Amino acid sequence: MKTEVTITIKPEQQENQKLISDFIARELKKKDASFYNSFCRSKQKEFVFVKKSIDARHGQVKLHLRYAVYVDEKPASVLEKLPVWKKADGTKTVVIVGSGPAGLFAAFKLLEYGIKPVIIERGTDTAQRRKDIALISTKDFVNPDSNYCFGEGGAGTFSDGKLYTRSNKRGDISSILQIFHAFGADQKILTDAHPHIGTDRLPKIINAMRNKIIELGGEVHFNTLCTDFIIENGRVKGVVCTTTTIFADAVILATGHSATDIYRLIAKAAPAALEAKTFAVGVRVEHPRTVIDSIQYHGKTGEGTAASLGAAEYRVTTQVDGRGVYSFCMCPGGFVVPSASGPNEIVVNGMSAAARNSKWSNAAIVVETRPKDIPQEFTDQAKTIGCPALAGLLFRTDLEQKAKQAGKGQAAPAQLLTDFLENRATPQENLPPTSYTPGIVSSNLNSWLPPHIKQKLAQGIKQINQNMKGFIDPAALMIAVETRTSTPVRIQRNKDTFECTELAGLYPAGEGSGYAGGIVSSAMDGENVAEAIADSFFPKRQ
């Protein structure tokens, strides 16, 4: 028999196993007297920790712990829940463009059916990628194929590894977490309410996944940029790359939100396959970590609060004139990082190491931007090149180039939050220390951010401060520009078969195709696409 119970304790009680056992027994008695009686009589019983969440509402920090309770039954191990992968037999081959979570998990799903995955990745492996990323901060050099956005593992590998998602209708979230755990992620990702691997640990996990794919007969090719599709009779039959041409039975497009060249490639081959979608534009707001900890833990410090709970998280959202203004990718005890994918732009993002122990906490604060919000000049440009859906992409590119002009090298334009709200520049000498290693340059963001963005940002931040008092802190820093929270373009696909509506044999997947918003949702989408391909290859098994 099995049931689950949730107990509530104080942070300082989380190491007291006897107290926890007593609380579990008490909750069992309240929940199900029959189960509780069996629990008391049985000699074979076990608690399995399922989930932990922090509740800092109402001025008192509490922990909610959920446990699975087994009576006369042995809990299944994590390894017993893993899929069974087969050696690829080579009778069917699928090219996967991109080695991010959508691509990697698509490959593993294909291997459940013995289908050979061939992953092509424009960037380098994690070892070389780490060196290329370092050059952004030390030399202001951005390798357009190997950076925070491109390379083995995708954008998440060197920008945080957050695994929290609310996309539970896309698939089995726990199965994604179990696979990450099997390849080296800490067991805590199976139980934390907001699981997080950490950018310092994720590369080794991605390496282990790549090695397993190769061991099972798949292929992984780095420094291999997709430059065109092989199209025969309206069907994609493979890809043309910088180093080779690969024919396949299907192609999965899992390129991520920064691969602008892929959108242009689709626009050339089948412009009707693209549609404009809502995305978000804004800035990174960085606070001293102690400010956010104090707000979220109600000013308490020491045992039972920040000292034992770690860096505090937040998630905020509000509405301004019918548009959402909200936080994204909050990084407690983290860093702001340079995420440009080309030398002529500045883009910022955030990440945290596993320990989440830096002196700062940051989050993107962004404004919902719908296709109708795009300035007319970019709509006209998109029509001129024959694909109106690209207007948002052109607008995004223009903002990133404006940030480059306002910065210096990869030093990003920045301003004190209080000065932004007062529309005054921050003197360079008054800019506070920052985690952003390329450096920051004083810029009045009001002078170049589009009116509908800066106005909604200012009003939204004031509203956020009403619910999260102290958010507008004198030491809070705005760093621009954050534009890659999602893609402004969607590659249309059939909702049942996942095949591109305009190009047979092409299967858009993940965040870059407009169907996911993070590591776990992208992984689940990759699995769903691969499952649909397997159904098309082996229809009798349905």
Coordinates of C-alpha atoms in Angstrom, one line a residue:
M1 CA 0.0 0.0 0.0
K2 CA 1.1 3.5 -0.6
T3 CA -0.2 7.0 0.2
E4 CA 1.2 10.5 0.4
V5 CA 1.1 13.1 3.2
T6 CA 2.3 16.6 3.5
I7 CA 3.7 18.0 6.8
T8 CA 4.6 21.6 7.7
I9 CA 7.7 22.3 9.8
K10 CA 10.0 25.2 10.7
P11 CA 13.3 25.4 8.7
E12 CA 15.4 24.6 11.8
Q13 CA 13.4 21.3 12.2
Q14 CA 14.3 19.8 8.8
E15 CA 17.2 17.7 10.2
N16 CA 15.1 16.3 13.1
Q17 CA 14.1 12.9 11.6
K18 CA 12.3 11.7 14.8
L19 CA 10.1 14.9 14.8
I20 CA 9.4 14.4 11.1
S21 CA 8.4 10.8 11.6
D22 CA 6.1 11.8 14.4
F23 CA 4.5 14.5 12.2
I24 CA 4.0 11.9 9.3
A25 CA 2.3 9.5 11.6
R26 CA 0.0 12.2 12.9
E27 CA -0.9 13.2 9.4
L28 CA -1.6 9.6 8.4
K29 CA -3.9 9.2 11.3
K30 CA -5.9 12.3 10.3
K31 CA -6.0 11.3 6.6
D32 CA -6.8 7.6 6.6
A33 CA -7.5 5.7 9.8
S34 CA -7.4 2.3 8.1
F35 CA -4.0 3.0 6.4
Y36 CA -2.7 4.4 9.7
N37 CA -3.7 1.2 11.5
S38 CA -1.9 -0.9 8.9
F39 CA 1.1 1.4 9.2
C40 CA 1.2 0.8 12.9
R41 CA 1.0 -3.0 12.7
S42 CA 3.4 -3.5 9.8
K43 CA 7.1 -4.3 10.1
Q44 CA 7.7 -3.2 6.5
K45 CA 7.1 0.5 6.2
E46 CA 9.2 3.2 4.6
F47 CA 9.0 7.0 4.0
V48 CA 10.2 8.4 0.7
F49 CA 10.8 12.1 0.5
V50 CA 8.8 13.5 -2.5
K51 CA 8.9 17.3 -2.6
K52 CA 10.0 20.3 -0.6
S53 CA 8.6 23.8 -0.9
I54 CA 9.4 27.0 1.0
D55 CA 6.4 29.1 2.2
A56 CA 7.5 32.6 3.3
R57 CA 4.0 34.2 3.3
H58 CA 2.4 36.0 6.2
G59 CA 5.7 36.9 7.9
Q60 CA 6.7 33.3 8.9
V61 CA 9.0 31.0 7.0
K62 CA 7.7 27.4 6.8
L63 CA 8.7 24.3 4.9
H64 CA 6.1 22.0 3.3
L65 CA 7.4 18.5 3.0
R66 CA 5.6 15.8 1.0
Y67 CA 6.4 12.1 1.7
A68 CA 5.2 8.9 0.0
V69 CA 4.5 6.3 2.7
Y70 CA 4.8 2.6 1.8
V71 CA 3.4 -0.2 3.9
D72 CA 4.1 -3.9 3.0
E73 CA 5.5 -2.6 -0.4
K74 CA 9.0 -1.8 -1.5
P75 CA 9.4 1.6 -3.2
A76 CA 10.6 1.5 -6.8
S77 CA 14.1 2.9 -7.3
V78 CA 14.7 5.7 -9.7
L79 CA 16.7 3.4 -12.0
E80 CA 13.7 1.1 -12.3
K81 CA 11.7 4.0 -13.7
L82 CA 14.1 4.9 -16.5
P83 CA 13.2 4.1 -20.1
V84 CA 14.7 1.1 -21.8
W85 CA 17.0 2.3 -24.6
K86 CA 17.9 0.1 -27.5
K87 CA 20.9 -0.1 -29.8
A88 CA 20.1 1.8 -33.0
D89 CA 19.8 -0.7 -35.9
G90 CA 20.3 1.8 -38.6
T91 CA 17.2 1.0 -40.6
K92 CA 15.7 4.4 -39.8
T93 CA 17.7 7.6 -39.3
V94 CA 16.6 11.0 -37.9
V95 CA 18.7 14.1 -38.1
I96 CA 18.3 16.4 -35.1
V97 CA 19.5 19.9 -35.7
G98 CA 20.6 21.2 -32.3
S99 CA 21.9 19.5 -29.1
G100 CA 19.8 21.4 -26.5
P101 CA 17.3 19.7 -24.3
A102 CA 14.7 19.2 -27.1
G103 CA 17.4 17.6 -29.3
L104 CA 18.9 15.4 -26.6
F105 CA 15.6 14.1 -25.2
A106 CA 14.3 13.5 -28.7
A107 CA 17.4 11.4 -29.4
F108 CA 16.8 9.3 -26.3
K109 CA 13.1 8.8 -27.2
L110 CA 14.1 7.6 -30.7
L111 CA 16.5 5.2 -29.1
E112 CA 13.7 3.6 -27.2
Y113 CA 12.6 2.3 -30.6
G114 CA 16.1 1.6 -32.0
I115 CA 15.9 4.6 -34.4
K116 CA 19.3 6.1 -35.1
P117 CA 19.6 9.8 -34.0
V118 CA 22.2 12.0 -35.8
I119 CA 22.7 15.2 -33.8
I120 CA 24.3 18.1 -35.6
E121 CA 25.4 21.1 -33.5
R122 CA 26.7 24.3 -34.9
G123 CA 28.8 24.9 -31.8
T124 CA 31.5 23.1 -29.9
D125 CA 31.5 20.6 -27.1
T126 CA 31.3 21.9 -23.5
A127 CA 35.1 21.9 -22.9
Q128 CA 35.8 24.2 -25.9
R129 CA 32.6 26.1 -25.3
R130 CA 33.7 27.0 -21.8
K131 CA 36.9 28.6 -23.3
D132 CA 34.9 30.5 -25.9
I133 CA 32.5 31.9 -23.3
A134 CA 35.5 33.1 -21.2
L135 CA 36.7 35.2 -24.2
I136 CA 33.4 37.2 -24.1
S137 CA 34.4 38.7 -20.7
T138 CA 38.1 38.8 -21.1
K139 CA 38.5 39.8 -24.8
D140 CA 35.0 41.1 -25.8
F141 CA 35.1 38.4 -28.4
V142 CA 31.8 36.6 -29.3
N143 CA 32.2 33.5 -31.4
P144 CA 28.9 33.4 -33.4
D145 CA 28.7 29.6 -33.2
S146 CA 30.0 29.0 -29.7
N147 CA 28.7 31.1 -26.9
Y148 CA 26.1 31.2 -24.1
C149 CA 23.4 30.4 -26.7
F150 CA 25.1 28.0 -29.0
G151 CA 27.0 24.8 -28.3
E152 CA 26.6 21.4 -26.7
G153 CA 23.6 21.3 -24.4
G154 CA 22.0 24.5 -25.7
A155 CA 21.5 27.8 -23.9
G156 CA 20.7 26.2 -20.5
T157 CA 24.1 24.5 -20.2
F158 CA 26.0 27.6 -19.2
S159 CA 23.1 29.7 -18.1
D160 CA 21.6 28.1 -15.0
G161 CA 20.0 24.7 -15.5
K162 CA 16.7 25.5 -14.0
L163 CA 14.3 22.6 -14.2
Y164 CA 11.1 24.2 -12.8
T165 CA 8.2 24.2 -15.2
R166 CA 4.4 24.4 -15.0
S167 CA 4.0 22.6 -18.3
N168 CA 2.7 19.4 -16.8
K169 CA 0.3 18.7 -19.6
R170 CA 3.2 18.3 -22.1
G171 CA 4.4 15.1 -20.5
D172 CA 5.8 13.4 -17.5
I173 CA 8.0 16.0 -15.7
S174 CA 9.3 13.4 -13.2
S175 CA 10.6 11.2 -16.0
I176 CA 12.7 14.1 -17.4
L177 CA 14.1 14.8 -13.9
Q178 CA 14.9 11.1 -13.4
I179 CA 16.9 10.9 -16.6
F180 CA 18.9 14.0 -15.6
H181 CA 19.5 12.3 -12.2
A182 CA 20.6 9.1 -13.8
F183 CA 23.3 11.0 -15.7
G184 CA 24.6 12.7 -12.6
A185 CA 22.3 15.4 -11.4
D186 CA 21.9 15.7 -7.6
Q187 CA 19.0 13.7 -6.1
K188 CA 17.5 16.9 -4.8
I189 CA 16.1 17.7 -8.3
L190 CA 13.6 14.9 -7.7
T191 CA 12.2 16.5 -4.6
D192 CA 12.7 20.3 -4.7
A193 CA 9.7 22.4 -5.7
H194 CA 11.9 24.5 -7.9
P195 CA 14.7 22.0 -9.0
H196 CA 17.9 23.4 -10.3
I197 CA 21.1 21.7 -11.5
G198 CA 23.5 24.6 -11.6
T199 CA 25.7 25.8 -14.5
D200 CA 28.8 24.4 -12.8
R201 CA 27.4 20.8 -12.8
L202 CA 25.3 20.7 -16.0
P203 CA 28.1 20.3 -18.5
K204 CA 29.3 17.0 -17.1
I205 CA 25.7 15.7 -17.2
I206 CA 25.3 16.8 -20.8
N207 CA 28.6 15.0 -21.6
A208 CA 27.4 11.8 -20.1
M209 CA 24.2 12.0 -22.1
R210 CA 26.1 12.6 -25.3
N211 CA 28.4 9.6 -24.6
K212 CA 25.4 7.4 -24.0
I213 CA 23.8 8.4 -27.3
I214 CA 27.0 7.5 -29.1
E215 CA 27.3 4.2 -27.2
L216 CA 23.8 3.2 -28.4
G217 CA 24.7 3.9 -32.0
G218 CA 23.8 7.5 -32.4
E219 CA 26.0 10.2 -33.8
V220 CA 26.9 13.7 -32.5
H221 CA 28.7 16.2 -34.8
F222 CA 30.0 19.5 -33.5
N223 CA 31.0 22.5 -35.5
T224 CA 28.4 21.5 -38.0
L225 CA 26.1 24.3 -39.1
C226 CA 22.9 23.5 -41.0
T227 CA 22.9 25.8 -44.0
D228 CA 20.0 24.3 -46.1
F229 CA 17.5 21.5 -46.3
I230 CA 17.5 18.8 -48.9
I231 CA 13.9 19.0 -50.3
E232 CA 12.6 16.5 -52.8
N233 CA 8.9 16.7 -54.0
G234 CA 8.0 19.0 -51.1
R235 CA 9.5 16.7 -48.5
V236 CA 12.6 17.4 -46.4
K237 CA 15.0 14.4 -47.0
G238 CA 18.0 15.7 -45.1
V239 CA 20.3 18.7 -44.4
V240 CA 23.2 20.4 -46.0
C241 CA 25.8 21.4 -43.5
T242 CA 29.1 23.4 -43.5
T243 CA 31.0 20.1 -43.4
T244 CA 28.8 17.4 -44.9
T245 CA 25.4 16.5 -46.4
I246 CA 23.2 14.1 -44.4
F247 CA 20.2 12.2 -45.8
A248 CA 17.6 11.0 -43.3
D249 CA 14.1 9.6 -42.9
A250 CA 13.0 12.7 -40.9
V251 CA 14.6 16.0 -39.6
I252 CA 13.9 17.4 -36.2
L253 CA 14.5 21.1 -35.9
A254 CA 15.6 21.8 -32.3
T255 CA 17.8 24.9 -32.8
G256 CA 16.8 27.2 -29.9
H257 CA 15.5 30.7 -29.8
S258 CA 18.7 32.5 -31.0
A259 CA 19.1 30.7 -34.4
T260 CA 18.0 33.6 -36.6
D261 CA 19.6 32.1 -39.6
I262 CA 17.2 29.1 -39.3
Y263 CA 14.2 31.3 -39.4
R264 CA 15.5 33.0 -42.5
L265 CA 16.1 29.6 -44.0
I266 CA 12.5 28.6 -43.4
A267 CA 11.3 32.0 -44.7
K268 CA 13.2 31.3 -47.9
A269 CA 11.9 27.7 -48.3
A270 CA 8.4 28.0 -47.1
P271 CA 7.5 31.5 -45.7
A272 CA 3.9 30.4 -44.8
A273 CA 5.4 28.0 -42.3
L274 CA 6.3 30.9 -40.0
E275 CA 3.9 32.9 -37.8
A276 CA 4.5 35.8 -35.5
K277 CA 4.0 35.1 -31.8
T278 CA 4.1 37.0 -28.5
F279 CA 7.5 37.3 -26.8
A280 CA 9.0 39.6 -24.1
V281 CA 11.5 42.4 -23.9
G282 CA 13.1 44.1 -20.9
V283 CA 16.1 44.2 -18.7
R284 CA 18.0 42.3 -16.0
V285 CA 17.4 43.7 -12.5
E286 CA 20.2 42.9 -10.1
H287 CA 20.0 43.4 -6.3
P288 CA 22.4 42.6 -3.6
R289 CA 21.4 39.1 -2.5
T290 CA 20.8 40.4 1.1
V291 CA 18.1 42.7 -0.1
I292 CA 16.1 39.9 -1.8
D293 CA 16.7 37.6 1.2
S294 CA 15.5 40.2 3.6
I295 CA 12.3 40.9 1.5
Q296 CA 11.4 37.3 1.0
Y297 CA 12.3 36.1 4.5
H298 CA 10.6 39.2 6.1
G299 CA 13.9 40.7 7.4
K300 CA 14.8 37.6 9.4
T301 CA 18.4 36.3 9.3
G302 CA 20.3 33.5 11.0
E303 CA 19.2 30.0 11.8
G304 CA 15.9 29.0 10.2
T305 CA 15.9 31.6 7.5
A306 CA 18.5 32.7 4.9
A307 CA 21.3 30.8 6.6
S308 CA 19.5 27.4 6.3
L309 CA 17.2 28.0 3.3
G310 CA 19.8 29.5 0.9
A311 CA 19.3 32.5 -1.4
A312 CA 15.6 33.5 -1.7
E313 CA 13.7 33.3 -4.9
Y314 CA 10.8 35.5 -6.2
R315 CA 8.3 35.4 -9.0
V316 CA 6.4 38.6 -9.7
T317 CA 3.8 39.5 -12.3
T318 CA 1.5 42.4 -13.0
Q319 CA -0.5 44.0 -15.8
V320 CA 0.0 47.4 -17.4
D321 CA -2.4 48.6 -20.2
G322 CA -3.3 45.0 -21.0
R323 CA 0.3 43.7 -21.2
G324 CA 2.0 41.5 -18.7
V325 CA 5.1 42.8 -16.9
Y326 CA 6.8 39.9 -15.1
S327 CA 9.9 38.3 -13.8
F328 CA 11.6 35.6 -15.8
C329 CA 14.5 33.2 -15.0
M330 CA 15.1 34.5 -11.5
C331 CA 18.6 33.6 -10.3
P332 CA 19.0 33.7 -6.6
G333 CA 22.6 34.0 -5.5
G334 CA 23.5 34.2 -9.2
F335 CA 25.2 36.2 -11.9
V336 CA 24.2 38.2 -14.9
V337 CA 25.9 36.8 -18.0
P338 CA 26.6 38.0 -21.6
S339 CA 24.4 36.1 -24.0
A340 CA 25.0 37.7 -27.3
S341 CA 25.2 35.3 -30.2
G342 CA 27.0 37.7 -32.5
P343 CA 29.6 40.5 -32.3
N344 CA 27.3 43.3 -33.1
E345 CA 24.8 43.0 -30.2
I346 CA 24.5 42.9 -26.5
V347 CA 22.1 40.5 -24.8
V348 CA 22.0 39.7 -21.1
N349 CA 20.8 36.6 -19.2
G350 CA 21.1 35.1 -15.8
M351 CA 22.5 32.0 -14.2
S352 CA 23.3 30.5 -10.8
A353 CA 25.8 27.9 -9.7
A354 CA 24.5 24.9 -7.8
A355 CA 25.3 26.5 -4.5
R356 CA 23.6 29.8 -5.4
N357 CA 26.0 31.6 -3.2
S358 CA 27.1 34.8 -5.0
K359 CA 26.6 38.2 -3.5
W360 CA 23.8 39.1 -5.9
S361 CA 20.4 37.9 -7.0
N362 CA 18.9 38.9 -10.4
A363 CA 15.9 38.3 -12.7
A364 CA 14.7 39.5 -16.0
I365 CA 11.9 42.0 -15.7
V366 CA 10.2 42.0 -19.1
V367 CA 7.2 43.4 -20.9
E368 CA 4.9 41.2 -22.9
T369 CA 5.2 42.1 -26.6
R370 CA 2.5 41.1 -29.1
P371 CA 2.8 41.2 -32.9
K372 CA 0.6 44.3 -32.9
D373 CA 3.1 46.1 -30.7
I374 CA 6.0 45.8 -33.2
P375 CA 6.8 49.3 -34.6
Q376 CA 5.6 49.7 -38.2
E377 CA 9.2 50.1 -39.6
F378 CA 9.9 46.4 -38.8
T379 CA 6.6 45.2 -40.1
D380 CA 7.4 47.0 -43.4
Q381 CA 10.9 45.5 -43.5
A382 CA 9.5 42.0 -43.0
K383 CA 7.0 42.4 -45.8
T384 CA 9.8 43.7 -48.1
I385 CA 11.8 40.4 -47.5
G386 CA 8.7 38.4 -48.2
C387 CA 7.9 37.1 -44.7
P388 CA 5.7 39.3 -42.4
A389 CA 6.2 36.8 -39.5
L390 CA 9.8 38.0 -39.2
A391 CA 8.8 41.5 -37.9
G392 CA 9.4 40.6 -34.3
L393 CA 12.7 39.1 -35.0
L394 CA 13.8 42.3 -36.8
F395 CA 12.6 44.4 -33.9
R396 CA 14.5 42.1 -31.4
T397 CA 17.7 42.4 -33.5
D398 CA 17.4 46.2 -33.6
L399 CA 17.1 46.4 -29.8
E400 CA 20.2 44.2 -29.3
Q401 CA 22.2 46.4 -31.7
K402 CA 21.0 49.6 -29.9
A403 CA 22.2 48.0 -26.6
K404 CA 25.6 47.4 -28.3
Q405 CA 25.8 51.1 -29.3
A406 CA 25.0 52.2 -25.8
G407 CA 27.6 49.8 -24.3
K408 CA 31.2 49.3 -25.0
G409 CA 32.5 46.0 -26.3
Q410 CA 30.4 43.5 -24.3
A411 CA 30.2 46.0 -21.4
A412 CA 26.4 46.4 -21.1
P413 CA 24.4 49.6 -20.7
A414 CA 23.2 50.0 -17.1
Q415 CA 21.4 52.3 -14.8
L416 CA 20.3 52.4 -11.2
L417 CA 16.7 51.4 -10.9
T418 CA 15.8 54.5 -9.0
D419 CA 17.4 56.7 -11.7
F420 CA 15.5 54.8 -14.4
L421 CA 12.2 55.6 -12.7
E422 CA 13.2 59.3 -12.5
N423 CA 14.5 59.4 -16.1
R424 CA 18.0 60.5 -15.2
A425 CA 21.3 59.0 -16.1
T426 CA 23.4 57.4 -13.4
P427 CA 27.0 58.7 -13.3
Q428 CA 29.5 56.0 -14.1
E429 CA 31.1 56.4 -10.7
N430 CA 27.8 55.8 -9.0
L431 CA 27.1 52.4 -10.6
P432 CA 27.4 49.7 -8.0
P433 CA 29.5 46.5 -8.2
T434 CA 27.9 43.9 -10.4
S435 CA 28.2 40.2 -11.1
Y436 CA 28.3 41.0 -14.9
T437 CA 31.9 40.3 -15.7
P438 CA 32.4 42.2 -19.0
G439 CA 31.5 45.3 -17.0
I440 CA 28.8 48.0 -17.3
V441 CA 28.5 51.4 -18.9
S442 CA 26.3 54.2 -17.7
S443 CA 23.3 54.7 -20.0
N444 CA 19.9 56.3 -19.5
L445 CA 17.8 53.4 -20.8
N446 CA 14.9 55.8 -21.2
S447 CA 16.8 57.4 -24.1
W448 CA 16.7 54.4 -26.4
L449 CA 14.3 51.7 -25.1
P450 CA 11.1 51.9 -27.2
P451 CA 8.3 54.0 -25.5
H452 CA 5.9 51.1 -25.0
I453 CA 8.6 49.1 -23.3
K454 CA 10.1 51.7 -21.0
Q455 CA 6.8 53.1 -19.9
K456 CA 5.3 49.7 -19.1
L457 CA 8.6 48.7 -17.4
A458 CA 8.5 51.7 -15.1
Q459 CA 4.8 51.4 -14.2
G460 CA 5.1 47.6 -13.8
I461 CA 8.1 47.9 -11.4
K462 CA 6.2 50.4 -9.3
Q463 CA 3.3 48.0 -9.1
I464 CA 5.6 45.1 -8.2
N465 CA 7.1 47.2 -5.4
Q466 CA 3.7 47.5 -3.9
N467 CA 3.5 43.7 -3.4
M468 CA 7.2 43.1 -2.8
K469 CA 8.1 46.1 -0.7
G470 CA 11.7 47.0 -1.0
F471 CA 12.1 45.9 -4.6
I472 CA 12.9 49.5 -5.6
D473 CA 16.1 49.6 -3.6
P474 CA 18.8 52.3 -4.0
A475 CA 21.3 49.5 -4.8
A476 CA 19.1 47.8 -7.5
L477 CA 20.7 47.9 -10.9
M478 CA 19.1 47.6 -14.4
I479 CA 21.3 46.0 -17.1
A480 CA 20.1 45.9 -20.7
V481 CA 18.9 44.3 -22.8
E482 CA 17.0 41.1 -22.1
T483 CA 15.3 39.9 -25.3
R484 CA 15.8 36.1 -25.5
T485 CA 13.1 34.9 -23.0
S486 CA 11.4 33.3 -25.9
T487 CA 11.3 33.4 -29.7
P488 CA 9.1 36.0 -31.6
V489 CA 8.5 33.4 -34.3
R490 CA 6.8 30.0 -34.4
I491 CA 7.4 27.3 -37.0
Q492 CA 3.9 25.9 -37.6
R493 CA 3.3 22.2 -37.2
N494 CA 0.4 19.8 -37.2
K495 CA -1.0 19.4 -33.7
D496 CA -1.3 15.6 -34.0
T497 CA 1.7 14.6 -36.1
F498 CA 4.0 17.4 -35.0
E499 CA 5.1 17.7 -38.7
C500 CA 5.7 21.1 -40.2
T501 CA 2.5 22.2 -42.0
E502 CA 4.4 23.4 -45.1
L503 CA 7.4 21.1 -45.2
A504 CA 6.8 17.4 -44.9
G505 CA 9.5 15.4 -43.1
L506 CA 10.5 18.5 -41.0
Y507 CA 9.5 18.4 -37.3
P508 CA 9.9 21.7 -35.4
A509 CA 10.6 21.1 -31.7
G510 CA 11.4 23.0 -28.5
E511 CA 11.9 26.6 -27.6
G512 CA 13.3 27.8 -30.8
S513 CA 10.4 26.5 -32.8
G514 CA 8.0 28.3 -30.4
Y515 CA 6.6 25.3 -28.5
A516 CA 8.4 25.4 -25.1
G517 CA 9.9 27.8 -22.6
G518 CA 12.8 26.2 -20.7
I519 CA 14.8 23.0 -20.2
V520 CA 12.1 20.6 -19.0
S521 CA 9.3 21.8 -21.3
S522 CA 11.8 21.7 -24.3
A523 CA 12.8 18.2 -23.3
M524 CA 9.2 17.0 -23.1
D525 CA 8.4 18.6 -26.5
G526 CA 11.5 16.9 -28.0
E527 CA 10.2 13.6 -26.6
N528 CA 6.7 14.2 -28.0
V529 CA 8.0 15.0 -31.5
A530 CA 10.3 11.9 -31.5
E531 CA 7.3 9.7 -30.4
A532 CA 5.3 11.1 -33.3
I533 CA 8.1 10.2 -35.7
A534 CA 8.3 6.7 -34.3
D535 CA 4.5 6.4 -34.8
S536 CA 4.9 7.4 -38.4
F537 CA 7.7 4.8 -38.9
F538 CA 5.9 2.0 -37.2
P539 CA 2.2 2.6 -37.6
K540 CA 1.1 -0.9 -36.5
R541 CA 2.4 -0.3 -32.9
Q542 CA -0.2 2.5 -32.3

